[in-house]
Coordinates of C-alpha atoms in Angstrom, one line a residue:
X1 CA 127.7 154.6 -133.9
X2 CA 125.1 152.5 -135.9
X3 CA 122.7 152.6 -138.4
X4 CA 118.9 152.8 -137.5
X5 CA 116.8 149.2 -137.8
X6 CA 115.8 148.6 -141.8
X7 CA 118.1 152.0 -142.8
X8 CA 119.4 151.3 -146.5
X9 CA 123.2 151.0 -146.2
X10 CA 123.8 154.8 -147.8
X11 CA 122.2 155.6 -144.3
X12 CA 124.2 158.0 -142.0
X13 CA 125.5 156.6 -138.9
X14 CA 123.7 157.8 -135.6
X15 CA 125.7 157.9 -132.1
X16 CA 123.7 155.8 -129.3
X17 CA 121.1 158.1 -127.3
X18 CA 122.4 159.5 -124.6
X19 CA 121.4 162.1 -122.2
X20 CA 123.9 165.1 -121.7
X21 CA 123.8 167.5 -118.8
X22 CA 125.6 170.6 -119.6
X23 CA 127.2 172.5 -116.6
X24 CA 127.6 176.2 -117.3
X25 CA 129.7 179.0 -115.1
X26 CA 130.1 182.9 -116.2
X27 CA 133.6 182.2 -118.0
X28 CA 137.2 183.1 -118.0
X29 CA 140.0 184.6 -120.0
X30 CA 142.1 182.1 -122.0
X31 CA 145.1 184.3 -120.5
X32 CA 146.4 187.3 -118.9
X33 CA 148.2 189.8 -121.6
X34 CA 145.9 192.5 -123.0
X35 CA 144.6 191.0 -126.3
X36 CA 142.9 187.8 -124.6
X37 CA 141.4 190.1 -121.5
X38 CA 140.4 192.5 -124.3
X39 CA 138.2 189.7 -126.3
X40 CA 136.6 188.2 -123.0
X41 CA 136.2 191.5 -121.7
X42 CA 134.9 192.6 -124.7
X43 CA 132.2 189.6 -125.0
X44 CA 131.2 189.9 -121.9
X45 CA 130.6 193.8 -121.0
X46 CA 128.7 193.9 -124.6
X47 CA 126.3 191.1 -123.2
X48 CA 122.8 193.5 -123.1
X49 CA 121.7 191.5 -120.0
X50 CA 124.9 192.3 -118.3
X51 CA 125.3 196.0 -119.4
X52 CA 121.4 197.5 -120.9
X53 CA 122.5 200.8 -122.1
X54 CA 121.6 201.5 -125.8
X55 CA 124.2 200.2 -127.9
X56 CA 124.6 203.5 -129.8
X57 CA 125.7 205.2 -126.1
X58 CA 127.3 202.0 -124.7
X59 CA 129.4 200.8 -127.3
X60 CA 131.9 203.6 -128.2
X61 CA 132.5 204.1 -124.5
X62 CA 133.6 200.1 -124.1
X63 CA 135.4 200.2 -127.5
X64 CA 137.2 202.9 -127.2
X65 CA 138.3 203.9 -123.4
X66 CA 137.3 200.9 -121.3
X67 CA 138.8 198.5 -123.4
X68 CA 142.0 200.6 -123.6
X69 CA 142.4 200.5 -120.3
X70 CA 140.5 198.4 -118.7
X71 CA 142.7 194.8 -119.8
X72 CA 145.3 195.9 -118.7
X73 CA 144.6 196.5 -115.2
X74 CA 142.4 192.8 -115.0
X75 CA 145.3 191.1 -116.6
X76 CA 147.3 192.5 -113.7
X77 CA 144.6 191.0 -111.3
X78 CA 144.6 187.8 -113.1
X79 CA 148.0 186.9 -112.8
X80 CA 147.7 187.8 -108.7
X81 CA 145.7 184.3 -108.7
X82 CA 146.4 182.5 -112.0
X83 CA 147.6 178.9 -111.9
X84 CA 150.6 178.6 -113.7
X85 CA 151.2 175.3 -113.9
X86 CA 147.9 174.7 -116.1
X87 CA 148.3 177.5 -117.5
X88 CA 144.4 178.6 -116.2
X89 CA 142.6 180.9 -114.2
X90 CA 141.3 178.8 -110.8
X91 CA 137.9 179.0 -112.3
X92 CA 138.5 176.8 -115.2
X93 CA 140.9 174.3 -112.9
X94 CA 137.9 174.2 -110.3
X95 CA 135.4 173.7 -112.8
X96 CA 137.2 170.9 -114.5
X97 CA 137.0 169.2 -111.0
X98 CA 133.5 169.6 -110.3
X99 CA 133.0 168.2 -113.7
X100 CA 135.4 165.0 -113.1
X101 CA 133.2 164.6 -109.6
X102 CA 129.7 165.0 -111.2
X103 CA 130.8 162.6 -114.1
X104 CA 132.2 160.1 -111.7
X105 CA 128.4 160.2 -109.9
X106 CA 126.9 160.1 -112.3
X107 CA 128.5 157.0 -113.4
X108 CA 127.7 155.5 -110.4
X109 CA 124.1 156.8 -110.0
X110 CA 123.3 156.1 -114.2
X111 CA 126.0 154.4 -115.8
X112 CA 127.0 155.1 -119.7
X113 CA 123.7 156.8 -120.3
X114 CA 124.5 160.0 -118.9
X115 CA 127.3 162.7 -120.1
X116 CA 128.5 165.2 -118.1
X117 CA 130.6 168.5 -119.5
X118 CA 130.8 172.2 -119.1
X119 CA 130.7 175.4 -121.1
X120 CA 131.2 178.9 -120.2
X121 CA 129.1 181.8 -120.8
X122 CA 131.8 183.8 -121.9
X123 CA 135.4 182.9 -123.6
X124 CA 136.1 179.1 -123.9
X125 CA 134.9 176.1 -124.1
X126 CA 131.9 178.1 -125.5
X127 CA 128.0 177.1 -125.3
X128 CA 127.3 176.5 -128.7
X129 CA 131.1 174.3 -129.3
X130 CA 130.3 172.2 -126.2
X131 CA 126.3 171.6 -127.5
X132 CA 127.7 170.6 -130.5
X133 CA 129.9 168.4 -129.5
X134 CA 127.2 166.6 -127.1
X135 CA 124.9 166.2 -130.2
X136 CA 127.7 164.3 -132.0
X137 CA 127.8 162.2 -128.8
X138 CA 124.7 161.2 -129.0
X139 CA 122.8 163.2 -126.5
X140 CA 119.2 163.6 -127.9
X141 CA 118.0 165.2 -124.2
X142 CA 120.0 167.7 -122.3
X143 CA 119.6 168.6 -118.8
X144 CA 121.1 173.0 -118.6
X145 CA 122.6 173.9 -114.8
X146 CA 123.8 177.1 -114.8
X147 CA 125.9 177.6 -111.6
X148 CA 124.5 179.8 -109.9
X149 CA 122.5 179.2 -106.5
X150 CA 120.6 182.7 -107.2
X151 CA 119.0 184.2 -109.7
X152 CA 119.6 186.7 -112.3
X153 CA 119.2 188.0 -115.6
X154 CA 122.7 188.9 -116.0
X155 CA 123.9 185.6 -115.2
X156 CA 121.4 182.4 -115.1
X157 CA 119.0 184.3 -118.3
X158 CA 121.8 185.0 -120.4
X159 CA 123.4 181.6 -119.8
X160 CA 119.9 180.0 -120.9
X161 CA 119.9 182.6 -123.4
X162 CA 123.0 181.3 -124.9
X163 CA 122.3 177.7 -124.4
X164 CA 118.8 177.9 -126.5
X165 CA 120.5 180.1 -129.2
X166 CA 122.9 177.3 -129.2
X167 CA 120.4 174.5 -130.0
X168 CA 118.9 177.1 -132.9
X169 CA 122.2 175.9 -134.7
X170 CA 121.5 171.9 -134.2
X171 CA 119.6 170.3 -137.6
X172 CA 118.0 167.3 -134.8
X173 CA 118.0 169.4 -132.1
X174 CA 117.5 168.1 -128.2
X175 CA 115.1 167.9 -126.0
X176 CA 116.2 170.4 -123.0
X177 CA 114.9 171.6 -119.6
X178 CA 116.9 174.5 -117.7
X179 CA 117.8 173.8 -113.7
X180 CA 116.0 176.9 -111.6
X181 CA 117.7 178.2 -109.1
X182 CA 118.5 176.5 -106.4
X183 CA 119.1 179.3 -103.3
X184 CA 116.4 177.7 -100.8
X185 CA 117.3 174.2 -101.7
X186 CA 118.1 172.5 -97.9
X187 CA 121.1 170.7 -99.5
X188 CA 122.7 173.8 -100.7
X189 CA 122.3 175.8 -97.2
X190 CA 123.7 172.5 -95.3
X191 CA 126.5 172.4 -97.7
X192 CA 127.0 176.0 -97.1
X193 CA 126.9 175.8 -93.3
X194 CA 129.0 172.5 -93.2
X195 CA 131.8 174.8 -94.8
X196 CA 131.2 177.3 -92.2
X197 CA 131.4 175.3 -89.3
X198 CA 135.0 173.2 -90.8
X199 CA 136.3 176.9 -92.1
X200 CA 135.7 178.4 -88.2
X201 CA 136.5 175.7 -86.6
X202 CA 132.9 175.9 -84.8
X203 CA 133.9 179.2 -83.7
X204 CA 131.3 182.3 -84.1
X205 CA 133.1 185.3 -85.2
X206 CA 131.6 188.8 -84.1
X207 CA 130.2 189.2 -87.7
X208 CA 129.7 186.7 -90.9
X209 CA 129.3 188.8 -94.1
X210 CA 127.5 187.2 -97.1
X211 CA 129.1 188.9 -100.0
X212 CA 127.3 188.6 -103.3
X213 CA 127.6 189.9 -106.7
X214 CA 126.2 193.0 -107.5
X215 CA 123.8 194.5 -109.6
X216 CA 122.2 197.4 -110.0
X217 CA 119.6 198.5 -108.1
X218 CA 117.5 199.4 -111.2
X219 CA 117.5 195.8 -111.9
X220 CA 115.7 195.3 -108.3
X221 CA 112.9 197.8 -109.2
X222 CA 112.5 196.3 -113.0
X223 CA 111.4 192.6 -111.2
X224 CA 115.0 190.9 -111.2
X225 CA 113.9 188.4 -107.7
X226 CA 118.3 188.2 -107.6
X227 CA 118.2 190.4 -104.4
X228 CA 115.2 189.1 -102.4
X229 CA 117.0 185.2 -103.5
X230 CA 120.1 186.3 -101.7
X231 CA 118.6 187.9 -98.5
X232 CA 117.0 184.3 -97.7
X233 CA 119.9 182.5 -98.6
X234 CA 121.7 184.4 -95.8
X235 CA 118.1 184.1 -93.4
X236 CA 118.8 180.5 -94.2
X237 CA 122.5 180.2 -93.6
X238 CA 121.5 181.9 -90.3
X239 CA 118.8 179.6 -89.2
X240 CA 121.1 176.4 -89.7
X241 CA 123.8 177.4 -87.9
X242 CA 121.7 178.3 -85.2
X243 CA 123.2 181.6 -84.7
X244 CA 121.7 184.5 -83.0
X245 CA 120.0 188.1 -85.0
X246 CA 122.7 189.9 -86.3
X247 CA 125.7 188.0 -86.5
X248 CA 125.2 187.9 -90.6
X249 CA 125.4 190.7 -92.9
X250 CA 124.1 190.5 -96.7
X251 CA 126.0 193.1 -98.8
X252 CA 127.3 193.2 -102.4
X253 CA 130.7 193.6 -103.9
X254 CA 132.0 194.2 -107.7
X255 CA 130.2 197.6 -108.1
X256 CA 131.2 198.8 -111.4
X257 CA 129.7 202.4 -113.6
X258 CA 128.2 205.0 -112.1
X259 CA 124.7 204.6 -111.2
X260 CA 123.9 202.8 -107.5
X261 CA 123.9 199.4 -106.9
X262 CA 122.7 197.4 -104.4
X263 CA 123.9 198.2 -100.8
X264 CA 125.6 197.8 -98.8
X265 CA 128.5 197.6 -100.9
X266 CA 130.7 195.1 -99.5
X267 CA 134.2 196.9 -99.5
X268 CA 132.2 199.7 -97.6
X269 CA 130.6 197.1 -94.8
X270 CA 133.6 196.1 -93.7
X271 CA 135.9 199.3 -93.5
X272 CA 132.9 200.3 -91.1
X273 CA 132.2 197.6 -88.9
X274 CA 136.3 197.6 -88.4
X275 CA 136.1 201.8 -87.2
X276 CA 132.8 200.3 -85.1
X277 CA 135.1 198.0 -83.1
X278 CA 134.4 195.1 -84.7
X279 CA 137.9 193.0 -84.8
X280 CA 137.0 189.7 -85.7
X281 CA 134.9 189.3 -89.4
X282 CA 134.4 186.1 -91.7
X283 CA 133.7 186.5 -95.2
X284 CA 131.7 184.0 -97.5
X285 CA 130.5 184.1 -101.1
X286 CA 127.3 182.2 -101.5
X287 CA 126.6 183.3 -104.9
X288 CA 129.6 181.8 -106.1
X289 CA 129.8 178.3 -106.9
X290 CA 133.5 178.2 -107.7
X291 CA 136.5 180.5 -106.9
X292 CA 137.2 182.9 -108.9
X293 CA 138.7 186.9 -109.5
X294 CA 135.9 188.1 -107.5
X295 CA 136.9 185.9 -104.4
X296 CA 140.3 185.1 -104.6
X297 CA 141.5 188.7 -106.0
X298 CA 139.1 191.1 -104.4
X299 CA 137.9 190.1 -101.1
X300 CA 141.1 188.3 -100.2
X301 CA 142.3 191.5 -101.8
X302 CA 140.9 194.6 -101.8
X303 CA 138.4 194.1 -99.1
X304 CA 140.7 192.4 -97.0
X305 CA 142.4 195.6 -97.2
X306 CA 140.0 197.6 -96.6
X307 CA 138.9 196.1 -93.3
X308 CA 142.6 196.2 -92.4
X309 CA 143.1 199.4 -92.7
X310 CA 140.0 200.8 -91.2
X311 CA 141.4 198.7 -87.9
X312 CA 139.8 195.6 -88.4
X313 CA 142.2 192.5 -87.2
X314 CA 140.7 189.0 -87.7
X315 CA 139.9 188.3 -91.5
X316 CA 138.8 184.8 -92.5
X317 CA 137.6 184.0 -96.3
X318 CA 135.6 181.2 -96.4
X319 CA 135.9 179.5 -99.6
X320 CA 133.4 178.8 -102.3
X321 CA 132.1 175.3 -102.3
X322 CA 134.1 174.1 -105.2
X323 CA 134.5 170.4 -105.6
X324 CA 133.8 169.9 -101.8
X325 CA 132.0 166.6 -101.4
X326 CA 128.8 168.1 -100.2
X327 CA 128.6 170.4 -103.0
X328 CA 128.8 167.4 -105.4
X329 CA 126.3 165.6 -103.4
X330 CA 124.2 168.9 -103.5
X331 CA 124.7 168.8 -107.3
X332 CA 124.0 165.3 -108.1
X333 CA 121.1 165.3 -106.5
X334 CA 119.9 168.6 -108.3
X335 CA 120.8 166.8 -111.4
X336 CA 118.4 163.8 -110.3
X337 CA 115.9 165.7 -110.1
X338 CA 115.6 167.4 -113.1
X339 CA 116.3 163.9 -114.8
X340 CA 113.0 162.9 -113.5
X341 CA 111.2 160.9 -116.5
X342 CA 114.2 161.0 -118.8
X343 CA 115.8 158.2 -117.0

């Protein structure tokens, strides 16, 4: 902290420029009993890019019998996978990693001028506490990645959405850019290939299914490109790992309401190709940048199931890239890029 050149001495102290890049994921509940699930749950179903419906229909159907029931049954899933020893969903301990492995590069890459930290979307460390606390730091530029490799409005829009009401807040606000998706990037589908190959051993099971978050299909129609990103990202995945037509299937998991989504639903897919004959299925999640309920709880859960009870033998789950090496690498350089000029 200093005062500018020539400043009287009744001059405010200004922290050195810096330039911050924010990382952002979807979020997680602080914990597992009903009030916490309730306020997360809360923040995040009431989100109008997650959930459109007119507030006047929407609303009294999430206050009153959702969110009666609804924490109480994801608190049970929660504490299926929570880690007990931080006291933390294995989002927030993953993301802390990849934030620890991104700092450390980028100390190496751009020394002190560069700050590296993380916000969620939803719950805590929020977007506009972590923006804030980057402006005290000194951070008069910030480069925005929202962690996700596709896509969407319900997921990178409403995290830039949150970010920019964020800097509304700031009296000397930042410069900023937003990181575009990054599904084609060659990096990202040798990163996700390399994980492949070490999770199979080399091995090519009878089927690889691509299992991405869902939405619904009304989104598709209204000009949301999250679907048509996905499909390539699996054409992609294909095409590096050299592997014949039909070995990978794109389908969709975490269908929730009543109007369709898109399809194949995931849990469906695989109870099928196991009464088909198939015996032998992998299971990747390319939309995810980090473990979390929807990978650790429900395809190592309820999908799993469902393959295995529809016959199906052979399930692997091949994790989400996490703080693997090549995922940092893949990041880093992303981050690079879109310091181009600012450094």
């Amino acid at each position: 902290m200093s005062r500018p050149d020539r400043a009287p001495s009744d001059h405010p102290q200004i922290a050195t420029p810096r330039i911050g890049v924010l990382i952002a994921n979807l979020g997680t509940p602080d914990a597992t009993d009903y009030w916490s699930m309730r306020r997360y749950l809360s923040e995040f179903l009431s989100d109008k890019r997650v959930i459109d419906y007119p507030a006047w229909k929407w609303q009294p159907l999430l206050q009153g019998i959702i969110l009666s029931k609804r924490p109480f049954t994801s608190g049970a899933n929660y504490r299926l996978i929570w880690n007990n020893e931080a006291n933390e969903s294995p989002m927030m301990t993953i993301t802390k990693r990849q934030v620890a492995a991104l700092s450390a590069e980028a100390q190496r890459r751009w020394g002190d001028q560069v700050m590296v930290d993380f916000c969620m979307r939803y719950g805590n460390p929020s977007t506009p506490d972590v923006v804030e606390r980057m402006v005290k730091a000194g951070c008069q530029r910030i480069v925005f990645l929202p962690l996700y490799p596709q896509y969407a409005g319900a997921t990178t829009a409403t995290a830039n959405d949150q970010f920019f009401r964020a800097l509304m807040t700031q009296k000397w606000q930042p410069a900023a850019r937003t990181v575009p998706a990054y599904f084609d990037r060659e990096d990202y589908i040798d990163a996700l290939a390399n994980s492949v190959t070490q999770a199979l051993g080399g091995r090519i099971p009878q089927r690889l299914v691509a299992s991405y978050h869902g939405m619904p299909k009304r989104y598709l129609m209204e000009g949301d490109p999250y679907h048509c990103q996905c499909q390539k990202t699996s054409r992609l995945l294909q095409a590096r790992l050299g592997w014949p037509d039909g070995v990978i299937d794109t389908t969709f998991q975490s269908v929730f309401g009543t109007e369709e989504w898109l399809r194949p639903y995931t849990v469906q897919h695989v109870a099928e190709l196991a009464k088909q004959g198939v015996t032998d299925i992998a299971v990747i999640s390319p939309a995810f940048a980090a473990d979390c309920i929807e990978t650790l709880e429900e395809i190592q859960g309820e999908i799993r199931e469902a393959y295995e009870h529809a016959g199906g033998k052979d399930f692997t789950y091949i994790p989400c890239l996490n703080d693997n090496p090549d995922h940092i690498a893949m990041l880093a350089n992303l981050i690079g890029e879109n310091l181009s000029g600012w450094i």
